[in-house]
Coordinates of C-alpha atoms and ligand atoms in Angstrom, one line a residue:
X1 CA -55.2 9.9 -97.3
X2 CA -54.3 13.4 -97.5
X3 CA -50.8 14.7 -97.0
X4 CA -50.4 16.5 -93.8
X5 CA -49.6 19.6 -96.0
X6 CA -53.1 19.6 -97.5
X7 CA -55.0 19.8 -93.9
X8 CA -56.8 22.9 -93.8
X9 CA -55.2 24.3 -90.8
X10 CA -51.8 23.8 -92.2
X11 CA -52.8 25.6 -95.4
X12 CA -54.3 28.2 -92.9
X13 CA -51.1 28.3 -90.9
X14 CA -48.6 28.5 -93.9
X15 CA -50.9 31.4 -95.7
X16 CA -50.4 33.6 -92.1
X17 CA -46.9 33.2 -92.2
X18 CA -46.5 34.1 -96.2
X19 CA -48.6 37.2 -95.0
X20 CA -46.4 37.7 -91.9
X21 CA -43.5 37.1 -94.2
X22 CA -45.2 39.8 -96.6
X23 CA -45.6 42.5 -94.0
X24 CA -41.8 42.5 -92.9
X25 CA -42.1 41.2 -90.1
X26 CA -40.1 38.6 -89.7
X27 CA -36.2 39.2 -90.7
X28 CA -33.6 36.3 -91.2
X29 CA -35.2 33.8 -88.5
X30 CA -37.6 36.2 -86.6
X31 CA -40.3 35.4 -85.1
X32 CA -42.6 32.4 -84.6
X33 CA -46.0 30.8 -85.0
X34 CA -48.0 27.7 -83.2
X35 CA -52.0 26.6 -83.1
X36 CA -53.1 24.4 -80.9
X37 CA -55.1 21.9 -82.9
X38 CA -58.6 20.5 -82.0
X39 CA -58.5 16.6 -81.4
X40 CA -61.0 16.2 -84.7
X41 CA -58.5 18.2 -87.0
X42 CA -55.3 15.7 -85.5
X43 CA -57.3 12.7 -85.9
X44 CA -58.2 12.5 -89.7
X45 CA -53.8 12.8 -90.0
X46 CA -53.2 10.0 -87.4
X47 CA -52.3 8.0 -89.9
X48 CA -49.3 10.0 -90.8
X49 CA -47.8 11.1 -86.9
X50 CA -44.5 9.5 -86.3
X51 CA -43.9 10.5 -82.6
X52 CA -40.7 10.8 -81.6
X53 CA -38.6 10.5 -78.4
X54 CA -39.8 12.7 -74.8
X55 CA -38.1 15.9 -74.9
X56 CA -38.5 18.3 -71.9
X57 CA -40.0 21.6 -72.4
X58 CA -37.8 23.6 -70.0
X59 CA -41.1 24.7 -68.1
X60 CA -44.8 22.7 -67.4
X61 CA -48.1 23.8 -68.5
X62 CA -50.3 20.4 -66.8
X63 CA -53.7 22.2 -68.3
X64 CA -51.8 21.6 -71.8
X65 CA -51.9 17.9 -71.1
X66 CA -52.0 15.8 -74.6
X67 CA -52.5 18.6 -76.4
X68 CA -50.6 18.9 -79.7
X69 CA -49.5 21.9 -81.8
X70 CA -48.1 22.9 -85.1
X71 CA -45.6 25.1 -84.2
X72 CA -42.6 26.8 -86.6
X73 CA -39.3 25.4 -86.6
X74 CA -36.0 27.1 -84.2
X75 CA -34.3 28.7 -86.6
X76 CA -36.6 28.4 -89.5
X77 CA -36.9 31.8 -92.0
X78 CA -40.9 32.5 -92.1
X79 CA -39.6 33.3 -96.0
X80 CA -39.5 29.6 -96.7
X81 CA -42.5 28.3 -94.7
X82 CA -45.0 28.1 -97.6
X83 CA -42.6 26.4 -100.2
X84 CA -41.3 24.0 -97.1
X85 CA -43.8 23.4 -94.3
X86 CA -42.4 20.2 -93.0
X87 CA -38.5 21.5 -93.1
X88 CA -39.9 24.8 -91.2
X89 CA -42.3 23.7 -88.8
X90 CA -43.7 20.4 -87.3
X91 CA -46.3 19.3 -85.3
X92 CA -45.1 18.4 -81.3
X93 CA -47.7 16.6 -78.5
X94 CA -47.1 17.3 -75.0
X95 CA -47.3 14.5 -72.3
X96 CA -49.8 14.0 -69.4
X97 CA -48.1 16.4 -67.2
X98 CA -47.1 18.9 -69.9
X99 CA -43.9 19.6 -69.4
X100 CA -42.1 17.5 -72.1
X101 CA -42.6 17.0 -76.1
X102 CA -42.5 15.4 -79.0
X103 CA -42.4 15.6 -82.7
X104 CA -45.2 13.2 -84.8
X105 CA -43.9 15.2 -87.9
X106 CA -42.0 17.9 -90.0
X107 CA -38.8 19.0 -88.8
X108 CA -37.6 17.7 -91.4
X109 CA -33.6 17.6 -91.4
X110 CA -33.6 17.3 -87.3
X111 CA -35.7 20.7 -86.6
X112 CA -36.9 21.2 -83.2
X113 CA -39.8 23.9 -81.8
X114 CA -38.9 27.2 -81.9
X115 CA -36.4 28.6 -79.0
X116 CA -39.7 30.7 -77.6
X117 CA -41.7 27.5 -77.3
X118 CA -42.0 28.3 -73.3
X119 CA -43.4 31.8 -74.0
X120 CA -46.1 29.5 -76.7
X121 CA -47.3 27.1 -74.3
X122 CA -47.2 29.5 -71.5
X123 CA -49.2 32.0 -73.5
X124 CA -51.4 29.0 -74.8
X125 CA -52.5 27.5 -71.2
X126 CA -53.4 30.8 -69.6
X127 CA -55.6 31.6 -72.9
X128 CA -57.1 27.9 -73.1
X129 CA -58.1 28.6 -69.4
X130 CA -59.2 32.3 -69.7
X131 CA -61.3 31.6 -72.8
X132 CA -62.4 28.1 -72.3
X133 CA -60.5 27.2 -75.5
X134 CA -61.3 29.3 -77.7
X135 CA -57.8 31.0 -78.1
X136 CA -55.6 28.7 -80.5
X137 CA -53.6 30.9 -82.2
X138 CA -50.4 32.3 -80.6
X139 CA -48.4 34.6 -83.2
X140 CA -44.6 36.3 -82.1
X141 CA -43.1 39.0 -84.8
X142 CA -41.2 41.9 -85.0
X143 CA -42.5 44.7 -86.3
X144 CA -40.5 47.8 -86.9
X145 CA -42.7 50.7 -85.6
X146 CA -44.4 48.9 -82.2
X147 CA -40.3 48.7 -81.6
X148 CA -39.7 51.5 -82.5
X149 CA -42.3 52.8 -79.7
X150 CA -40.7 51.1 -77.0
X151 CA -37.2 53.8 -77.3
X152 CA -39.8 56.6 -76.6
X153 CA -42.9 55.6 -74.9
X154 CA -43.0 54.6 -71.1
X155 CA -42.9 50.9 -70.7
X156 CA -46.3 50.6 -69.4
X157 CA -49.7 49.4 -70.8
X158 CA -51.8 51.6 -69.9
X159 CA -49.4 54.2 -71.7
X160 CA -49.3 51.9 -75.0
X161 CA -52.8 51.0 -74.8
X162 CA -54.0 54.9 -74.7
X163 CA -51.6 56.3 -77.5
X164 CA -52.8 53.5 -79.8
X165 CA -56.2 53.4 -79.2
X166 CA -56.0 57.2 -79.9
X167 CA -54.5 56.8 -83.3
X168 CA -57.4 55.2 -85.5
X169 CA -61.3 54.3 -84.0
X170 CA -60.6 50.9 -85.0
X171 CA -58.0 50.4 -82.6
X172 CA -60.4 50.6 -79.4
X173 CA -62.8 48.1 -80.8
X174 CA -60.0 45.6 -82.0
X175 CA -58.6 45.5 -78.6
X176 CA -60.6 47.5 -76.2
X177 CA -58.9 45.0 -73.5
X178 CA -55.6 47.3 -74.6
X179 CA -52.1 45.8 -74.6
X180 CA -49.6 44.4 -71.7
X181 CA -45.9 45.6 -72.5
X182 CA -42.8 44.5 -71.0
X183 CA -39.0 45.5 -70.0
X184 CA -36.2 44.1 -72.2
X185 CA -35.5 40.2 -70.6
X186 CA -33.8 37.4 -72.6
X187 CA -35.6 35.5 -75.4
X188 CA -36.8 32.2 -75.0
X189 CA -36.5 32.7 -70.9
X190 CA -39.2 30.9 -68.8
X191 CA -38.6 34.1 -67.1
X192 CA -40.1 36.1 -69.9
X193 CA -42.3 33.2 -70.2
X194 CA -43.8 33.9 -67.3
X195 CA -44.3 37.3 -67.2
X196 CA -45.9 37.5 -70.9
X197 CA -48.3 34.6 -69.6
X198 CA -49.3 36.9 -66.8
X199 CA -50.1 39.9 -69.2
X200 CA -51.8 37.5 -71.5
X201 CA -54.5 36.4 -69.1
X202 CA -56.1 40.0 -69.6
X203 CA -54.9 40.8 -73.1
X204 CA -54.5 39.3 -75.9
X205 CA -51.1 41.3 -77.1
X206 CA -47.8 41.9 -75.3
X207 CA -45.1 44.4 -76.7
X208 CA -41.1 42.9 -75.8
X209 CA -39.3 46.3 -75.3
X210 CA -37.0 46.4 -78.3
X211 CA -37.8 42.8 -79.8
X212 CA -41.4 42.4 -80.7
X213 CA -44.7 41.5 -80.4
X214 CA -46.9 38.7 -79.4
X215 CA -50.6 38.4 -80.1
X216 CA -53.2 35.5 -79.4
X217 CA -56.3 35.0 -81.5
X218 CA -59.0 32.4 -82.2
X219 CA -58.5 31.9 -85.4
X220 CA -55.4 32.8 -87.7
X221 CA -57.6 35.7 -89.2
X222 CA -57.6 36.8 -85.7
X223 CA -54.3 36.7 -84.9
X224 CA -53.0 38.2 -87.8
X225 CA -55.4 41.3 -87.9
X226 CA -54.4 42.0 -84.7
X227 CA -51.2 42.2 -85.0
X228 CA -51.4 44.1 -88.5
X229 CA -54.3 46.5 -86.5
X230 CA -51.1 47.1 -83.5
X231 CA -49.0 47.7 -85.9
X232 CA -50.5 50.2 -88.1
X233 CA -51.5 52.1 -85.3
X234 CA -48.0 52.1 -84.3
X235 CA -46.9 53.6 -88.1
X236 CA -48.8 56.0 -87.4
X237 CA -48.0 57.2 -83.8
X238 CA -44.6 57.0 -85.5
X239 CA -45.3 59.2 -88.6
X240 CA -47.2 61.4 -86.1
X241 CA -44.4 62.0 -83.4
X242 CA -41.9 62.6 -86.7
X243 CA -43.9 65.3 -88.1
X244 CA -45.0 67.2 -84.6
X245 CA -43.6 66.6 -80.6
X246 CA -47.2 67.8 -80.1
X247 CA -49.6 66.8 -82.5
X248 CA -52.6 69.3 -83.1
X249 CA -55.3 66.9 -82.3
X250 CA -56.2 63.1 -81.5
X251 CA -58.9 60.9 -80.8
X252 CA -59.5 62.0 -77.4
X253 CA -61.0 60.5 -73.6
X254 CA -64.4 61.7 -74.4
X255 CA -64.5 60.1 -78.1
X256 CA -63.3 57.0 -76.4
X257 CA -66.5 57.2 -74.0
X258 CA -68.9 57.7 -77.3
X259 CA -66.9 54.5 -79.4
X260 CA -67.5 52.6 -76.2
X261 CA -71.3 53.5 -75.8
X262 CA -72.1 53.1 -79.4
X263 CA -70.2 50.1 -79.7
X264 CA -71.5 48.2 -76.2
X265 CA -67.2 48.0 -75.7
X266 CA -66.0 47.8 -71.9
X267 CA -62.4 50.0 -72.5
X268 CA -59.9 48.8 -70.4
X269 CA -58.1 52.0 -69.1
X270 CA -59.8 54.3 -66.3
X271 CA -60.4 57.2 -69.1
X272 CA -59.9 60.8 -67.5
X273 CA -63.1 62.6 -66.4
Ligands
LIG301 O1 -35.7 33.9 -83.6 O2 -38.0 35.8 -82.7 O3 -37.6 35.7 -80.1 C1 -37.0 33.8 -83.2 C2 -37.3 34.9 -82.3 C3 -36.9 34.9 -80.9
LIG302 ZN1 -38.4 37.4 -81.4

Protein backbone atom coordinates (compact mmCIF):
# COMPACT_ATOMS: atom_id res chain seq x y z
CA UNK A 1 0.00 0.00 0.00
CA UNK A 2 1.00 3.44 -0.70
CA UNK A 3 2.12 5.80 2.04
CA UNK A 4 -0.29 8.44 2.72
CA UNK A 5 2.40 10.92 1.47
CA UNK A 6 2.30 9.47 -2.04
CA UNK A 7 -1.62 10.05 -2.49
CA UNK A 8 -2.09 12.34 -5.19
CA UNK A 9 -3.86 15.00 -3.37
CA UNK A 10 -1.30 15.17 -0.70
CA UNK A 11 1.41 15.61 -3.34
CA UNK A 12 -1.09 18.24 -4.83
CA UNK A 13 -1.55 19.83 -1.41
CA UNK A 14 2.21 19.91 -0.34
CA UNK A 15 3.30 21.35 -4.03
CA UNK A 16 0.52 24.48 -3.24
CA UNK A 17 2.08 25.20 -0.09
CA UNK A 18 5.96 25.05 -1.42
CA UNK A 19 4.44 27.53 -3.98
CA UNK A 20 2.56 29.53 -1.32
CA UNK A 21 5.76 29.17 0.74
CA UNK A 22 7.62 30.45 -2.57
CA UNK A 23 5.47 33.58 -3.18
CA UNK A 24 6.13 35.00 0.47
CA UNK A 25 3.21 34.50 1.64
CA UNK A 26 3.35 32.78 4.55
CA UNK A 27 5.97 34.25 7.32
CA UNK A 28 7.01 32.20 10.50
CA UNK A 29 3.63 30.26 11.00
CA UNK A 30 1.29 32.24 8.65
CA UNK A 31 -1.35 31.16 7.09
CA UNK A 32 -3.10 27.81 6.47
CA UNK A 33 -4.44 25.27 3.98
CA UNK A 34 -7.26 22.32 4.06
CA UNK A 35 -9.15 20.17 1.09
CA UNK A 36 -11.94 18.40 1.72
CA UNK A 37 -11.28 15.01 0.23
CA UNK A 38 -13.73 12.89 -1.89
CA UNK A 39 -14.75 9.55 -0.10
CA UNK A 40 -12.91 7.55 -3.26
CA UNK A 41 -9.51 9.48 -2.56
CA UNK A 42 -9.89 8.55 1.55
CA UNK A 43 -10.77 5.05 0.87
CA UNK A 44 -7.73 3.58 -1.03
CA UNK A 45 -5.69 5.07 2.48
CA UNK A 46 -8.18 3.43 4.93
CA UNK A 47 -5.76 1.17 5.67
CA UNK A 48 -3.44 3.69 7.14
CA UNK A 49 -6.20 6.20 9.31
CA UNK A 50 -5.67 5.86 13.02
CA UNK A 51 -8.55 8.02 14.32
CA UNK A 52 -8.06 9.49 17.34
CA UNK A 53 -10.20 10.78 20.31
CA UNK A 54 -13.56 13.37 19.68
CA UNK A 55 -12.35 16.81 19.87
CA UNK A 56 -14.93 19.70 19.64
CA UNK A 57 -14.63 22.14 16.87
CA UNK A 58 -15.58 25.32 18.83
CA UNK A 59 -18.42 25.88 16.22
CA UNK A 60 -20.91 23.17 14.04
CA UNK A 61 -21.16 22.84 10.37
CA UNK A 62 -24.01 19.56 10.34
CA UNK A 63 -23.85 19.77 6.25
CA UNK A 64 -19.99 18.77 6.91
CA UNK A 65 -21.12 15.60 8.52
CA UNK A 66 -18.36 12.70 8.01
CA UNK A 67 -16.50 14.58 5.90
CA UNK A 68 -12.78 14.47 6.39
CA UNK A 69 -9.99 17.02 5.49
CA UNK A 70 -6.28 17.36 5.25
CA UNK A 71 -5.73 20.36 6.76
CA UNK A 72 -2.11 22.13 7.92
CA UNK A 73 -0.98 21.90 11.34
CA UNK A 74 -1.56 25.06 14.28
CA UNK A 75 1.54 26.35 14.39
CA UNK A 76 3.19 24.64 11.51
CA UNK A 77 5.78 26.90 9.17
CA UNK A 78 4.34 26.33 5.42
CA UNK A 79 8.48 26.42 4.90
CA UNK A 80 8.60 22.84 6.12
CA UNK A 81 5.41 21.30 4.69
CA UNK A 82 6.97 19.59 1.72
CA UNK A 83 10.05 18.03 3.52
CA UNK A 84 7.45 17.05 6.64
CA UNK A 85 3.82 16.56 5.67
CA UNK A 86 2.81 14.39 8.50
CA UNK A 87 4.61 16.78 11.27
CA UNK A 88 2.84 19.86 9.47
CA UNK A 89 -0.44 18.80 8.63
CA UNK A 90 -2.85 15.81 9.22
CA UNK A 91 -5.89 14.56 8.01
CA UNK A 92 -9.10 15.23 10.74
CA UNK A 93 -12.95 13.58 10.11
CA UNK A 94 -15.80 15.36 11.57
CA UNK A 95 -18.64 13.58 13.37
CA UNK A 96 -22.41 13.13 12.34
CA UNK A 97 -23.34 16.43 13.68
CA UNK A 98 -20.09 18.28 12.68
CA UNK A 99 -19.14 20.02 15.34
CA UNK A 100 -16.26 17.85 16.72
CA UNK A 101 -12.98 16.17 15.24
CA UNK A 102 -10.53 13.91 14.90
CA UNK A 103 -7.12 13.07 13.74
CA UNK A 104 -6.75 9.53 11.54
CA UNK A 105 -3.18 10.81 10.81
CA UNK A 106 -0.10 13.26 10.74
CA UNK A 107 0.29 15.59 13.41
CA UNK A 108 3.00 14.01 14.07
CA UNK A 109 4.59 15.07 17.57
CA UNK A 110 0.93 16.01 19.08
CA UNK A 111 -0.11 18.65 16.19
CA UNK A 112 -3.59 19.74 16.14
CA UNK A 113 -5.70 21.74 13.07
CA UNK A 114 -4.79 24.91 12.56
CA UNK A 115 -6.16 27.72 15.09
CA UNK A 116 -8.45 29.08 11.97
CA UNK A 117 -10.07 25.65 11.53
CA UNK A 118 -13.68 27.42 12.28
CA UNK A 119 -13.14 30.04 9.54
CA UNK A 120 -12.12 26.38 7.23
CA UNK A 121 -15.06 24.46 7.92
CA UNK A 122 -17.28 27.49 7.98
CA UNK A 123 -15.88 28.58 4.62
CA UNK A 124 -16.11 24.81 3.47
CA UNK A 125 -20.01 24.20 4.28
CA UNK A 126 -21.29 27.34 2.79
CA UNK A 127 -19.11 26.52 -0.55
CA UNK A 128 -20.12 22.64 -0.48
CA UNK A 129 -23.72 23.98 -0.43
CA UNK A 130 -23.40 26.92 -2.84
CA UNK A 131 -21.59 24.82 -5.41
CA UNK A 132 -22.99 21.41 -4.89
CA UNK A 133 -19.44 20.33 -3.97
CA UNK A 134 -17.47 21.37 -6.15
CA UNK A 135 -15.42 23.82 -3.96
CA UNK A 136 -12.76 21.69 -1.97
CA UNK A 137 -10.06 23.84 -1.65
CA UNK A 138 -9.94 26.59 1.12
CA UNK A 139 -6.48 28.55 1.05
CA UNK A 140 -5.72 31.54 4.05
CA UNK A 141 -2.26 33.64 3.48
CA UNK A 142 -0.89 36.81 3.93
CA UNK A 143 0.17 38.65 1.21
CA UNK A 144 1.91 41.89 1.58
CA UNK A 145 0.30 44.22 -0.97
CA UNK A 146 -3.70 43.03 -0.57
CA UNK A 147 -2.57 44.26 3.19
CA UNK A 148 -1.16 46.76 2.29
CA UNK A 149 -4.56 47.95 0.53
CA UNK A 150 -6.59 47.66 3.50
CA UNK A 151 -4.48 50.96 5.31
CA UNK A 152 -5.80 53.01 2.23
CA UNK A 153 -8.78 51.63 0.53
CA UNK A 154 -12.38 51.72 2.11
CA UNK A 155 -13.17 48.52 3.76
CA UNK A 156 -15.73 47.62 1.38
CA UNK A 157 -16.08 45.10 -1.62
CA UNK A 158 -17.48 46.79 -3.87
CA UNK A 159 -14.47 49.32 -3.41
CA UNK A 160 -11.79 46.33 -3.53
CA UNK A 161 -13.52 44.53 -6.24
CA UNK A 162 -13.57 47.73 -8.73
CA UNK A 163 -9.86 48.98 -8.04
CA UNK A 164 -8.66 45.44 -8.80
CA UNK A 165 -10.59 44.49 -11.48
CA UNK A 166 -9.43 47.80 -12.96
CA UNK A 167 -5.77 46.90 -12.75
CA UNK A 168 -5.25 44.05 -15.35
CA UNK A 169 -8.32 42.47 -17.78
CA UNK A 170 -7.57 39.27 -16.24
CA UNK A 171 -8.69 40.23 -13.00
CA UNK A 172 -12.55 40.62 -14.15
CA UNK A 173 -12.64 37.24 -15.70
CA UNK A 174 -10.77 35.41 -12.77
CA UNK A 175 -13.34 36.73 -10.37
CA UNK A 176 -15.97 38.58 -12.04
CA UNK A 177 -18.10 37.60 -8.67
CA UNK A 178 -15.42 40.35 -7.10
CA UNK A 179 -14.21 40.06 -3.52
CA UNK A 180 -15.96 40.27 0.16
CA UNK A 181 -13.57 42.26 2.58
CA UNK A 182 -13.79 42.60 6.20
CA UNK A 183 -12.95 44.91 9.44
CA UNK A 184 -10.01 43.90 11.60
CA UNK A 185 -11.70 40.96 14.26
CA UNK A 186 -9.64 38.35 16.13
CA UNK A 187 -8.06 35.34 14.36
CA UNK A 188 -9.40 32.08 14.70
CA UNK A 189 -12.93 33.73 16.21
CA UNK A 190 -16.18 31.90 15.18
CA UNK A 191 -17.04 35.50 15.11
CA UNK A 192 -14.81 36.02 12.08
CA UNK A 193 -15.89 32.72 11.19
CA UNK A 194 -18.99 33.65 10.64
CA UNK A 195 -18.80 36.66 8.89
CA UNK A 196 -16.13 35.35 6.21
CA UNK A 197 -18.70 32.31 5.74
CA UNK A 198 -21.30 34.96 4.87
CA UNK A 199 -19.05 36.70 2.28
CA UNK A 200 -18.01 33.35 0.94
CA UNK A 201 -21.44 32.33 -0.14
CA UNK A 202 -21.14 34.95 -3.12
CA UNK A 203 -17.43 35.02 -3.51
CA UNK A 204 -14.88 32.99 -3.49
CA UNK A 205 -12.11 35.52 -1.82
CA UNK A 206 -12.31 37.52 1.44
CA UNK A 207 -9.63 40.22 2.33
CA UNK A 208 -8.99 40.39 6.69
CA UNK A 209 -8.16 44.13 7.09
CA UNK A 210 -4.52 44.03 7.97
CA UNK A 211 -4.00 40.09 8.22
CA UNK A 212 -4.71 38.45 4.94
CA UNK A 213 -6.56 36.69 2.57
CA UNK A 214 -8.70 33.73 2.05
CA UNK A 215 -9.63 32.14 -1.26
CA UNK A 216 -11.76 28.92 -2.17
CA UNK A 217 -11.20 27.02 -5.35
CA UNK A 218 -12.08 23.62 -6.91
CA UNK A 219 -9.08 22.47 -7.34
CA UNK A 220 -5.53 23.57 -5.75
CA UNK A 221 -4.72 25.09 -9.21
CA UNK A 222 -7.72 27.05 -8.53
CA UNK A 223 -7.10 28.16 -5.40
CA UNK A 224 -3.76 29.13 -5.78
CA UNK A 225 -4.16 31.18 -9.09
CA UNK A 226 -6.57 33.11 -7.43
CA UNK A 227 -5.00 34.10 -4.86
CA UNK A 228 -1.60 34.83 -6.98
CA UNK A 229 -4.29 36.71 -9.62
CA UNK A 230 -5.54 39.07 -6.16
CA UNK A 231 -2.48 39.53 -5.36
CA UNK A 232 -0.76 40.72 -8.37
CA UNK A 233 -3.37 43.00 -9.02
CA UNK A 234 -2.89 44.35 -5.62
CA UNK A 235 1.26 44.92 -6.54
CA UNK A 236 0.15 46.76 -8.92
CA UNK A 237 -2.60 49.08 -7.48
CA UNK A 238 0.30 49.41 -4.99
CA UNK A 239 3.08 50.38 -7.47
CA UNK A 240 0.34 52.54 -9.14
CA UNK A 241 -0.82 54.69 -6.01
CA UNK A 242 3.22 55.01 -5.23
CA UNK A 243 4.05 56.51 -8.43
CA UNK A 244 0.73 58.89 -8.93
CA UNK A 245 -2.32 59.85 -6.12
CA UNK A 246 -4.16 60.09 -9.59
CA UNK A 247 -3.07 57.73 -12.08
CA UNK A 248 -3.41 58.92 -15.80
CA UNK A 249 -5.54 56.23 -16.96
CA UNK A 250 -7.20 52.68 -16.02
CA UNK A 251 -9.28 50.04 -17.18
CA UNK A 252 -12.39 51.85 -17.06
CA UNK A 253 -16.68 51.11 -16.54
CA UNK A 254 -17.18 50.96 -20.19
CA UNK A 255 -14.08 48.38 -20.82
CA UNK A 256 -15.63 46.43 -18.05
CA UNK A 257 -19.04 46.27 -20.13
CA UNK A 258 -17.01 45.20 -23.44
CA UNK A 259 -14.75 42.27 -21.20
CA UNK A 260 -18.10 41.24 -19.94
CA UNK A 261 -19.88 41.06 -23.39
CA UNK A 262 -17.09 39.36 -25.16
CA UNK A 263 -16.44 37.17 -22.47
CA UNK A 264 -20.35 35.98 -21.69
CA UNK A 265 -19.11 37.18 -17.76
CA UNK A 266 -22.07 38.49 -15.32
CA UNK A 267 -19.74 41.43 -13.28
CA UNK A 268 -20.71 41.61 -9.96
CA UNK A 269 -20.75 45.46 -9.26
CA UNK A 270 -23.56 47.84 -10.62
CA UNK A 271 -20.95 49.55 -13.16
CA UNK A 272 -21.68 53.36 -13.60
CA UNK A 273 -23.69 54.37 -16.70
O1 LIG B 1 -0.97 31.53 12.10
O2 LIG B 1 -2.51 32.80 9.72
O3 LIG B 1 -4.63 33.64 10.99
C1 LIG B 1 -1.93 31.14 11.25
C2 LIG B 1 -2.72 32.31 10.80
C3 LIG B 1 -3.76 32.83 11.69
ZN1 LIG C 1 -3.62 34.54 9.21
Amino acid sequence: MAPVEQASFVRAFVRMAADSWEQGWHERNGGNLSYRIPHAELEPLRGQLCPGPWQPAGIAVPGLAGESFLITAAGSYFRNIADDVAGCAGIIELDEAGSRWRACWGFAGGGRPTSELPTHLMNHGVKKLATGGAIRVIHHAHPANIVALTFVLPLDGATFTRELWGTISECAMVFPEGVGVLGWDVPGSAQLAAASAELMECVDAVVWAHHGLFCAGATFDAAFGLMHTIEKAASILVKVRSMAPEPRQAITDENLRALARAYDLSLALPLGQ
